[in-house]
Amino acid sequence: MNKPAVETKPNIEVCDGNKAVAHAVRLSRPDVVAVYPITPQSAVGEWLSRWNDEGTLNAEVVRVEGENSSMGVCCSASLTGGRVFTGTSSWGLLFMMDGLHYAAGYRIPVVMTNANRETPGIFTIGNSSQDMWSVRDAGWIQVNVEDNQEILDAVIMAYRIAEDTDILLPMMVCYDGFYLSYRKDPLEIPAQDDVDAFLAPLKQSKRNIVTPDDPMVFGIPSFFPKDQGEGCTEFRYKHSAALERVKDKIDTVDKDFEAIFGRSYAGQIEAYRTDDADIVLVATGSVCGTAKVVVDKMRDDGVKVGLIKVRLLRPFPKEKIAKVLEGKKGIGVIDRSVCFGYHCGHLYMELKSALALEGLPTTLPTLNFIGGLANLDITVEQVETTINLTLAASKGETVEEVTWLSLEE
Amino acid sequence: MREIRVHGRGGQGAVTAGDMIVIAAVMGGEFGSSFPLYGDARRGAPVVAFVAIDDQRIRLKTQVYTPDCLIVLDSRQKDWPETYKGVKSEGILVVNHTNTIEQQPHPNIIKAGAVDATQIAMEEIGIPAFNTCMLGAFAATTEWIELDSILGALEKTFSGEILKKNIKSAERGYKEVKGSSW
Amino acid sequence: MKFRCDQENSWFRAGPVLGQPVNEWRYVRPIIKLSKCNNCGWCELYCPTGCISEEDDEVVIHLDYCKGCGICANECPKDAITMIDEEEE
């Protein structure tokens, strides 16, 4: 019998998305961890607590009474100079909404994961991107990933970005709940030495630290040279400008990561077979895996189609996307959430706005497809439908602008 | 790509069985992925696990609609028509059942393996944890994965006395499965 | 658009769902040994489906609503409840 391959690849482990998060956090050596359990990401906290108990993680794991507290614990611990981690999903993410604004407004480099799940209101237990998009104006850096290896790698990269002196912003690594959080895949677990080397530049990072000997005041004090409103305006501007700097930072950190670990995710966006494409799908999250398979299949049938996988959601990589889409004949956007007030998907709304801001012709046929809500599958057939309809629109046929997959016309 | 659907009920170990097939496939030098479909995790409710094995990394993130193999942990679900939904021609059935499957359960099923996994698990493990026995039967019936890889997957999942018992149960599943073909 | 439901909100009258049996989910069922039972009511408190009740000083399990989770057997302080295979007589 053949010798098991695992003996030659000792760093391969089959684990789900939640354990991938936990591995990444363990390897990043956080000082404080506070995770409150919620489906479908409870295992993140369970693994970290277990490893802390066993001694493979050396952090202070704080048992909190809710997500609002976990963000409070993380913000406070980070202000004292510690490296922190929390993870949540849906209800939990919304329960820490004030904390999200605190973390971003005070420029506290909290690293958090969110297992994307439907939001309250229509009671469901299933995946969608509704929660992730709902907090997009909190001022965080947000990335959304395609598979479990990318979860692990993105969390490690998140520390390099969030704690960088040029950035100092909280960062949220989003991954599809259920579809990734419960999915088992063989993953390459990086070596501790490599992660230490990758995160080593952060030792030079400088940030304000709160200590008992040198108390700080939060808010804009009376001795500030300008009044409160002007002070607020200045800090809002700086915050927004820092978010813009994330775009280049995520690209360079991705290159640094590749140099050590040999894996790259192309930074802000991944353009998949777009160079000679006539039409391009735009999507984010786990559906990109399925979309790549369908793109390959349609390419074999002679359809010139490509895919843009949007990794970075905040700041929105509008320049990169517009550059890829310049000169294309049709665009199809797949959304797993509903942007209320625009009656379309979030990514579609973002993309339309990006195209207009970047000066692409508004006549470019752009379609939106909403599917995969509350754990519905976005199937191979559905992705084929999106390509066929986009192709029809690119040839001048009249197609409904927004198609709700799984709803009958 | 070979696709497998595991049918069971919460608490029967359908999800763990799916995971262990992936671990076994990876130990055999292949790629795999598995994911379950259930909402609220509760004992007793029907559970389906989707497994895919391939020589390349699995990029598809969808459920399994056209399985090459069905693993049925709950013998009653063997008689449900929806269990066989989408099964490919030349499909294989592995079922927890006391007797050899005499009647072809679906026109696309050409091979079946039946093993009294509940009985074996009660004898070897002492509780109705029959998913590991079913993995032995799966290895024997499909011949897609070596028994050694299955046992290796058990070693990665269990330890100590429980591991020994599960290894015995899986080995008996491998040996005692009763095959039929059409 | 074709809709499957004629109302705007996603909450419904519970009538059709209430009383839906869950016995189809079961693959083991609880058997209670009345000689060991001291009517403490622990199982009734713990049962997630509420299918255990005391009738005429005797604990009764309504199997239509038992999903076979085994919590009662686990919690019984007198070990009066055992779970047996569904197919066993």
XYZ file of C-alpha atoms in Angstrom:
680
model
C 0.000 0.000 0.000
C 1.127 3.566 -0.755
C 2.611 5.559 2.051
C 0.114 8.190 3.195
C 0.902 11.545 1.598
C 0.372 13.269 4.902
C 3.724 11.985 6.163
C 5.553 14.072 3.590
C 3.315 17.098 4.188
C 3.139 17.376 7.970
C 1.682 20.871 7.880
C -1.497 19.793 6.075
C -4.547 19.610 8.293
C -8.170 19.079 7.328
C -10.132 21.744 9.153
C -13.176 23.926 8.809
C -13.280 27.694 8.443
C -13.683 28.276 12.155
C -10.601 26.241 13.005
C -8.729 28.053 10.222
C -9.513 31.314 12.043
C -8.369 29.823 15.350
C -5.076 28.577 13.847
C -4.375 32.003 12.354
C -5.087 33.720 15.658
C -2.938 31.254 17.614
C -0.038 31.768 15.182
C -0.361 35.569 15.448
C 0.219 35.385 19.233
C -2.523 37.692 20.531
C -2.430 39.024 24.103
C -6.178 39.162 24.645
C -8.976 37.118 23.075
C -12.686 37.630 23.762
C -15.136 35.619 21.654
C -18.801 35.131 22.452
C -20.349 32.043 20.837
C -22.883 32.366 18.031
C -23.847 30.015 15.193
C -22.042 29.426 12.846
C -18.750 30.529 14.406
C -18.876 29.234 18.002
C -15.980 26.848 17.366
C -13.588 29.803 16.962
C -13.867 30.603 20.663
C -13.948 26.927 21.627
C -10.632 26.168 19.891
C -8.924 29.272 21.280
C -10.104 28.522 24.830
C -8.964 24.923 24.526
C -5.550 25.808 23.146
C -5.088 28.473 25.774
C -5.864 25.852 28.395
C -3.442 23.395 26.819
C -0.743 26.044 26.583
C -0.339 26.246 22.805
C -1.849 29.723 22.955
C -0.588 32.145 25.550
C -3.265 34.807 25.750
C -5.725 36.128 28.247
C -9.018 34.611 27.117
C -11.757 36.766 28.605
C -15.143 35.193 29.179
C -17.660 37.852 28.173
C -21.417 38.078 28.582
C -22.100 39.198 25.034
C -20.603 40.557 21.835
C -20.927 44.145 22.972
C -18.618 43.300 25.860
C -16.192 41.358 23.696
C -15.630 44.441 21.538
C -15.296 46.537 24.697
C -12.674 44.167 26.095
C -10.761 44.128 22.820
C -10.783 47.920 22.433
C -9.561 48.458 25.997
C -6.873 45.805 25.768
C -5.648 47.154 22.458
C -5.420 50.681 23.907
C -2.909 49.378 26.438
C -0.746 48.145 23.585
C -1.894 44.529 23.340
C -2.667 42.488 20.267
C -6.321 41.472 20.371
C -8.804 39.244 18.636
C -12.543 38.739 18.571
C -14.888 36.925 16.218
C -18.614 37.000 15.702
C -21.504 36.734 13.270
C -24.808 38.393 12.388
C -26.760 39.121 15.594
C -23.460 39.413 17.452
C -21.955 41.814 14.911
C -24.974 44.080 15.167
C -24.930 43.876 18.966
C -21.435 45.405 18.940
C -22.334 48.155 16.481
C -21.399 50.979 18.884
C -18.142 49.157 19.637
C -17.366 48.960 15.923
C -17.609 52.741 15.684
C -15.527 53.192 18.850
C -12.771 50.944 17.528
C -12.594 52.678 14.160
C -13.084 56.219 15.462
C -10.351 55.816 18.088
C -8.132 54.079 15.494
C -7.811 50.920 17.605
C -6.293 48.042 15.583
C -8.711 45.302 16.635
C -8.658 42.261 14.358
C -12.007 40.528 14.087
C -13.542 37.772 12.001
C -17.168 37.657 10.957
C -18.884 34.503 9.742
C -21.397 36.010 7.319
C -24.971 35.173 8.209
C -28.456 36.570 7.624
C -29.493 39.420 9.919
C -32.390 39.454 12.414
C -35.898 40.241 11.321
C -36.650 37.281 9.145
C -35.610 34.489 11.441
C -33.270 32.174 9.561
C -30.126 30.244 10.335
C -28.140 30.516 7.137
C -25.513 32.315 5.127
C -25.831 35.646 3.349
C -23.714 38.804 3.238
C -26.351 40.986 4.863
C -24.529 41.407 8.207
C -21.152 42.154 6.641
C -22.535 44.882 4.376
C -24.727 46.336 7.123
C -21.655 47.564 9.031
C -19.724 48.910 6.056
C -19.981 52.527 7.231
C -18.427 51.900 10.648
C -15.002 52.858 9.281
C -13.368 49.434 9.477
C -11.184 47.732 6.922
C -13.233 44.812 5.582
C -12.105 41.914 3.441
C -14.219 38.978 2.325
C -12.603 35.673 1.377
C -13.251 32.738 -0.916
C -12.003 29.645 0.886
C -10.625 28.329 4.165
C -6.936 28.680 3.306
C -7.657 32.304 2.467
C -9.360 32.771 5.855
C -6.233 31.562 7.642
C -3.898 33.663 5.532
C -6.123 36.769 5.590
C -6.309 36.824 9.397
C -2.511 36.710 9.675
C -2.235 39.466 7.056
C -4.903 41.469 8.913
C -2.538 42.049 11.858
C 0.155 43.348 9.505
C -2.315 45.828 8.011
C -4.307 46.893 11.088
C -1.323 47.466 13.407
C 0.809 49.232 10.784
C 1.790 52.766 11.864
C 0.510 54.134 8.526
C -2.917 52.570 9.038
C -3.927 51.938 12.692
C -7.478 50.867 11.939
C -9.546 47.871 13.004
C -9.871 45.125 10.413
C -12.652 42.634 9.841
C -11.987 39.407 7.939
C -15.363 38.189 6.681
C -15.975 34.620 5.544
C -19.198 32.964 4.507
C -20.863 31.306 7.476
C -21.944 27.667 7.016
C -20.454 27.475 3.493
C -16.938 28.088 4.816
C -17.281 28.022 8.592
C -18.556 24.411 8.515
C -16.695 23.310 5.414
C -13.736 20.938 5.886
C -10.798 21.443 3.543
C -7.146 20.388 3.650
C -5.207 23.469 4.734
C -1.546 24.311 4.911
C -0.855 25.431 8.475
C 2.056 27.891 8.428
C 5.072 27.366 10.669
C 5.248 29.553 13.772
C 8.712 30.860 12.811
C 7.426 32.018 9.436
C 4.463 33.829 10.974
C 6.749 35.419 13.560
C 9.045 36.615 10.764
C 6.093 37.928 8.758
C 4.702 39.888 11.722
C 8.130 41.052 12.936
C 7.963 44.477 11.166
C 5.128 45.387 13.551
C 7.680 45.640 16.350
C 8.646 49.009 14.796
C 5.009 50.109 14.722
C 4.203 53.125 16.905
C 0.883 53.936 18.510
C -0.533 55.764 21.525
C -0.579 53.519 24.579
C -2.696 54.056 27.674
C -0.915 53.389 30.967
C -1.869 54.207 34.565
C 1.170 56.501 34.810
C 0.180 58.511 31.768
C -3.610 58.796 31.640
C -5.345 59.805 28.435
C -8.642 61.487 27.753
C -10.994 60.280 25.039
C -12.865 62.894 23.103
C -11.700 66.297 22.009
C -10.555 68.216 25.105
C -10.814 71.951 25.642
C -7.072 72.463 25.216
C -7.286 71.124 21.640
C -6.323 74.009 19.311
C -9.664 73.950 17.544
C -13.226 73.523 18.813
C -14.991 70.165 18.937
C -16.588 70.308 15.499
C -13.413 71.328 13.755
C -11.455 68.734 15.724
C -13.943 66.037 14.743
C -13.722 67.087 11.092
C -9.942 66.815 11.182
C -9.979 63.325 12.708
C -12.687 62.115 10.361
C -10.569 63.302 7.442
C -7.491 61.526 8.802
C -9.487 58.339 9.367
C -10.873 58.414 5.830
C -7.433 59.150 4.372
C -5.948 56.241 6.349
C -8.575 53.930 4.850
C -7.477 55.049 1.382
C -3.888 54.077 2.265
C -5.100 50.552 3.002
C -5.492 49.918 -0.740
C -1.757 50.004 -1.450
C -0.929 48.471 1.913
C -3.012 45.343 1.282
C -1.221 44.863 -2.063
C 2.261 45.179 -0.545
C 1.415 43.001 2.464
C 0.109 40.363 0.046
C 3.471 40.413 -1.767
C 5.361 40.124 1.539
C 3.116 37.206 2.467
C 3.795 35.472 -0.830
C 7.547 35.873 -0.344
C 7.400 33.901 2.909
C 4.482 31.503 2.432
C 4.293 31.118 -1.354
C 0.582 31.966 -1.539
C -0.884 35.159 -2.995
C -4.417 36.506 -3.165
C -3.628 39.444 -5.458
C -4.419 42.087 -2.821
C -7.514 44.241 -3.320
C -9.133 42.223 -6.106
C -8.384 39.057 -8.021
C -8.965 39.323 -11.760
C -9.611 35.796 -13.036
C -9.328 35.291 -16.816
C -10.387 38.891 -17.471
C -7.606 39.992 -19.864
C -9.315 39.027 -23.111
C -12.838 38.729 -21.661
C -15.844 40.410 -23.285
C -18.034 40.065 -20.239
C -17.025 39.939 -16.599
C -18.770 38.624 -13.494
C -18.163 40.526 -10.265
C -18.639 38.678 -6.992
C -17.260 38.316 -3.491
C -16.928 35.462 -1.020
C -17.250 31.706 -1.380
C -19.385 31.934 -4.533
C -16.211 32.988 -6.377
C -15.010 29.367 -6.153
C -18.094 28.125 -7.961
C -17.925 31.055 -10.394
C -14.324 30.200 -11.350
C -15.365 26.626 -12.189
C -18.234 27.928 -14.327
C -16.001 30.520 -16.031
C -13.551 27.722 -16.972
C -16.430 25.626 -18.321
C -17.924 28.490 -20.354
C -14.438 29.371 -21.672
C -14.167 25.802 -22.991
C -17.445 26.463 -24.822
C -15.944 29.607 -26.384
C -17.593 32.250 -24.188
C -15.088 35.004 -23.381
C -15.981 35.494 -19.733
C -13.911 36.424 -16.697
C -14.424 37.080 -13.009
C -13.468 39.840 -10.613
C -13.302 38.551 -7.078
C -13.653 41.563 -4.812
C -11.581 40.866 -1.686
C -11.437 44.337 -0.217
C -14.878 45.785 0.560
C -13.801 48.763 2.683
C -12.115 50.785 1.346
C -13.811 49.876 -1.938
C -11.163 49.170 -4.612
C -12.889 51.270 -7.262
C -9.759 52.185 -9.217
C -8.606 48.570 -9.614
C -12.061 47.342 -10.587
C -12.613 50.129 -13.132
C -9.226 49.403 -14.695
C -10.161 45.762 -15.288
C -13.642 46.620 -16.573
C -12.503 49.320 -19.003
C -13.512 48.362 -22.533
C -15.614 45.353 -21.480
C -18.997 44.783 -23.097
C -21.063 43.562 -20.168
C -20.886 43.125 -16.409
C -22.863 40.761 -14.180
C -22.745 41.282 -10.423
C -23.660 38.431 -8.065
C -24.952 39.536 -4.679
C -25.820 37.561 -1.585
C -27.572 40.425 0.179
C -30.143 43.160 -0.402
C -29.296 46.852 -0.351
C -32.487 48.379 1.013
C -33.304 51.720 -0.520
C -31.735 50.835 -3.861
C -33.750 47.638 -4.503
C -30.641 45.766 -5.641
C -27.637 44.013 -4.105
C -24.919 45.814 -2.120
C -22.010 44.930 -4.371
C -24.018 46.103 -7.389
C -24.716 49.464 -5.784
C -21.050 49.822 -4.844
C -19.900 48.822 -8.311
C -22.269 51.173 -10.159
C -21.064 54.023 -7.993
C -17.414 53.049 -8.563
C -17.866 52.920 -12.349
C -19.478 56.355 -12.387
C -16.771 57.841 -10.143
C -14.053 56.359 -12.327
C -15.650 57.771 -15.476
C -16.636 54.543 -17.210
C -19.531 54.926 -19.674
C -22.886 54.709 -17.914
C -24.263 52.922 -20.988
C -22.156 49.818 -20.208
C -24.667 46.983 -19.724
C -24.521 46.098 -16.020
C -26.776 43.491 -14.467
C -27.361 42.369 -10.908
C -28.254 38.911 -9.644
C -29.410 38.347 -6.080
C -29.214 34.799 -4.771
C -27.968 32.582 -1.991
C -29.968 34.244 0.779
C -30.444 32.337 4.042
C -28.186 29.453 2.993
C -29.701 28.920 -0.461
C -27.119 27.479 -2.785
C -25.816 29.595 -5.641
C -25.652 26.677 -8.030
C -23.581 26.078 -11.155
C -26.790 26.481 -13.200
C -27.537 29.832 -11.585
C -24.036 31.138 -12.325
C -24.471 29.938 -15.926
C -27.736 31.910 -16.048
C -25.963 35.053 -14.872
C -23.347 34.646 -17.612
C -25.941 33.966 -20.320
C -28.064 36.969 -19.356
C -25.001 39.239 -19.167
C -23.933 37.984 -22.585
C -27.406 38.749 -23.974
C -27.312 42.246 -22.474
C -23.854 42.857 -23.937
C -25.279 42.084 -27.383
C -27.949 44.728 -26.964
C -30.838 42.522 -25.845
C -33.154 43.925 -23.203
C -32.642 42.171 -19.875
C -34.148 43.043 -16.476
C -31.531 45.033 -14.539
C -31.927 43.133 -11.258
C -32.737 39.406 -11.278
C -33.724 37.730 -8.023
C -32.512 34.167 -8.539
C -34.858 31.652 -6.858
C -37.853 33.992 -7.305
C -40.116 33.379 -10.256
C -40.777 36.260 -12.627
C -14.481 14.551 -9.157
C -16.415 11.970 -7.162
C -19.298 13.251 -5.095
C -20.778 11.610 -2.026
C -23.893 12.452 -0.061
C -24.188 11.204 3.518
C -27.730 10.924 4.873
C -28.351 10.627 8.581
C -29.860 12.274 11.598
C -28.386 14.721 14.079
C -26.285 12.704 16.507
C -25.595 9.787 14.159
C -22.289 11.195 12.982
C -23.100 11.976 9.333
C -21.036 15.150 9.477
C -18.086 13.437 11.175
C -18.282 10.606 8.622
C -18.056 13.160 5.806
C -15.099 14.849 7.474
C -13.269 11.571 7.957
C -13.686 10.681 4.275
C -11.952 13.966 3.439
C -9.140 13.275 5.932
C -8.758 9.777 4.455
C -8.702 11.165 0.904
C -6.044 13.701 1.868
C -3.969 10.947 3.500
C -4.236 9.033 0.245
C -2.763 12.020 -1.593
C -6.000 13.475 -2.970
C -7.996 16.614 -2.238
C -11.403 16.687 -0.686
C -13.956 18.865 0.976
C -17.081 18.248 2.965
C -19.797 20.386 4.435
C -23.048 19.689 6.228
C -26.506 21.083 5.697
C -28.425 21.728 8.839
C -29.902 24.784 10.421
C -30.204 24.559 14.170
C -27.829 21.847 15.343
C -30.140 19.464 17.175
C -30.215 15.794 17.846
C -32.611 13.752 15.730
C -33.283 16.134 12.829
C -32.342 14.859 9.350
C -28.815 15.895 8.359
C -27.071 15.719 5.007
C -23.318 15.997 4.499
C -21.836 16.719 1.073
C -18.417 15.335 0.231
C -16.273 15.760 -2.857
C -12.988 14.011 -3.661
C -10.731 14.994 -6.537
C -7.080 15.070 -7.561
C -7.278 18.880 -7.520
C -8.316 21.383 -4.860
C -12.129 21.556 -4.738
C -13.241 25.026 -5.803
C -16.988 24.353 -6.099
C -18.850 25.646 -3.056
C -22.241 24.130 -3.810
C -24.204 21.234 -2.406
C -23.973 17.804 -4.040
C -26.823 17.424 -6.524
C -25.540 14.473 -8.566
C -23.857 12.072 -6.152
C -21.770 9.127 -7.316
C -22.265 7.486 -3.949
C -24.838 7.625 -1.183
C -24.019 6.707 2.398
C -27.212 6.121 4.366
C -26.685 5.905 8.125
C -30.365 5.772 9.019
C -31.791 2.601 7.479
C -35.284 4.111 7.202
C -33.982 6.750 4.807
C -33.009 3.925 2.439
C -36.686 3.721 1.491
C -37.234 7.455 1.009
C -37.328 8.434 -2.695
C -35.723 11.831 -1.949
C -32.576 10.062 -0.709
C -31.833 9.041 -4.315
C -32.473 12.455 -5.850
C -29.997 13.190 -8.662
C -27.904 10.030 -8.164
C -25.652 9.434 -11.180
C -25.925 6.314 -13.312
C -23.536 3.665 -11.999
C -24.275 4.998 -8.542
C -23.216 3.203 -5.369
C -25.221 2.831 -2.164
C -23.684 2.081 1.241
C -26.337 1.514 3.861
C -26.638 0.634 7.522
C -28.931 -2.378 7.205
C -29.164 -5.848 8.694
C -29.581 -7.764 5.439
C -28.157 -7.815 1.932
C -30.012 -5.416 -0.364
C -31.902 -7.774 -2.696
C -34.005 -5.320 -4.662
C -32.409 -2.562 -6.716
C -33.430 0.545 -4.751
C -33.148 2.952 -7.690
C -32.513 2.349 -11.420
C -29.216 4.290 -11.229
C -27.846 2.300 -8.304
C -25.727 -0.538 -9.716
C -23.924 -1.582 -6.568
C -24.894 -1.681 -2.908
C -23.123 -2.578 0.297
C -25.132 -3.324 3.426
C -23.637 -3.683 6.860
C -25.325 -4.047 10.223
C -23.352 -1.133 11.555
C -25.583 -0.519 14.557
C -25.028 -4.091 15.779
C -21.269 -3.994 15.129
C -20.951 -0.601 16.845
C -22.893 -1.865 19.873
C -20.602 -4.906 20.099
C -17.311 -3.073 19.521
C -17.921 0.398 20.929
C -20.880 -0.159 23.212
C -22.917 2.784 21.933
C -24.683 3.250 18.557
C -21.788 5.278 17.084
C -21.911 3.434 13.782
C -20.440 6.023 11.412
C -16.916 4.607 11.663
C -18.150 1.105 10.840
C -19.933 2.600 7.824
C -16.644 4.122 6.646
C -15.115 0.639 6.554
C -18.085 -0.551 4.491
C -17.709 2.525 2.247
C -14.028 1.736 1.592
C -14.841 -1.884 0.739
C -17.861 -1.128 -1.467
C -16.500 1.807 -3.494
C -12.775 0.882 -3.440
C -12.139 4.643 -3.773
C -10.179 4.918 -0.564
C -7.856 2.385 1.088
C -8.902 0.984 4.450
C -5.531 2.156 5.795
C -6.417 5.751 4.950
C -9.749 5.369 6.757
C -7.927 3.982 9.799
C -5.456 6.859 9.526
C -8.375 9.307 9.525
C -9.684 7.630 12.694
C -6.276 8.123 14.317
C -6.514 11.828 13.537
C -10.012 12.053 15.022
C -9.926 9.798 18.095
C -7.373 8.629 20.628
C -6.837 6.024 23.335
C -9.415 3.354 24.041
C -12.081 4.981 21.862
C -9.695 4.919 18.901
C -9.035 1.179 19.354
C -12.741 0.417 19.491
C -13.505 2.507 16.420
C -10.676 0.881 14.464
C -12.151 -2.553 15.250
C -15.590 -1.337 14.239
C -14.308 0.086 10.926
C -12.333 -3.090 10.161
C -15.412 -5.211 10.795
C -17.457 -2.904 8.541
C -14.835 -3.426 5.831
C -14.906 -7.226 6.197
C -18.562 -7.877 6.946
C -20.228 -5.654 4.345
C -22.621 -7.652 2.154
C -22.436 -6.545 -1.457
C -25.003 -6.810 -4.237
C -25.002 -5.500 -7.780
C -27.380 -5.059 -10.677
C -43.102 38.318 -9.573
C -44.854 35.165 -8.510
C -45.036 34.759 -4.752
C -45.752 31.674 -2.698
C -47.422 33.527 0.137
C -50.048 36.284 0.177
C -48.850 38.228 3.209
C -46.163 40.889 3.649
C -44.656 39.828 6.953
C -42.605 36.727 7.733
C -44.499 35.677 10.854
C -47.386 33.293 10.778
C -50.202 31.827 12.817
C -48.575 28.965 14.681
C -51.621 26.694 14.491
C -50.477 24.420 11.654
C -46.994 23.992 13.184
C -48.057 23.422 16.759
C -48.601 19.796 17.558
C -46.513 18.604 14.622
C -45.178 15.195 15.631
C -41.399 14.681 15.670
C -41.366 10.911 16.185
C -40.042 10.436 12.615
C -36.731 11.972 13.717
C -36.159 9.320 16.339
C -33.796 6.385 16.067
C -33.664 5.581 19.771
C -36.527 5.945 22.246
C -36.754 6.286 26.013
C -38.065 3.435 28.131
C -38.933 4.265 31.708
C -38.615 1.732 34.511
C -41.417 2.800 36.840
C -40.103 0.687 39.726
C -36.983 2.889 39.823
C -38.824 6.193 39.249
C -39.489 8.422 42.253
C -41.605 10.969 40.330
C -39.066 13.739 40.902
C -40.123 15.451 37.662
C -36.537 16.121 36.530
C -37.112 14.526 33.109
C -40.232 16.611 32.551
C -38.233 19.765 33.284
C -35.358 18.850 30.999
C -37.316 17.454 28.017
C -36.768 19.984 25.172
C -40.014 19.054 23.404
C -42.107 18.888 26.592
C -43.372 15.405 25.820
C -43.054 14.081 29.373
C -45.781 14.629 31.924
C -47.069 13.156 35.139
C -50.469 11.540 34.897
C -52.111 9.757 37.860
C -48.805 9.784 39.812
C -47.041 8.103 36.932
C -44.518 9.567 34.470
C -45.769 9.256 30.893
C -43.710 9.909 27.741
C -45.776 10.933 24.707
C -43.747 9.301 21.983
C -45.360 11.277 19.127
C -43.469 14.305 20.342
C -40.264 12.572 21.440
C -37.333 13.122 19.050
C -35.127 10.622 20.856
C -32.504 13.076 22.089
C -31.820 11.101 25.267
C -31.535 14.103 27.574
C -34.098 12.572 29.969
C -32.063 9.369 30.267
C -28.917 11.402 30.850
C -30.464 13.608 33.525
C -32.556 11.051 35.440
C -31.060 10.932 38.971
C -32.413 7.411 39.525
C -31.220 6.017 36.151
C -34.794 4.929 35.546
C -34.752 5.858 31.848
C -32.828 3.979 29.165
C -32.680 4.659 25.442
C -33.332 1.650 23.232
C -33.060 1.229 19.479
C -36.180 2.406 17.682
C -36.542 -0.897 15.875
C -36.445 -2.902 19.108
C -39.827 -4.025 20.412
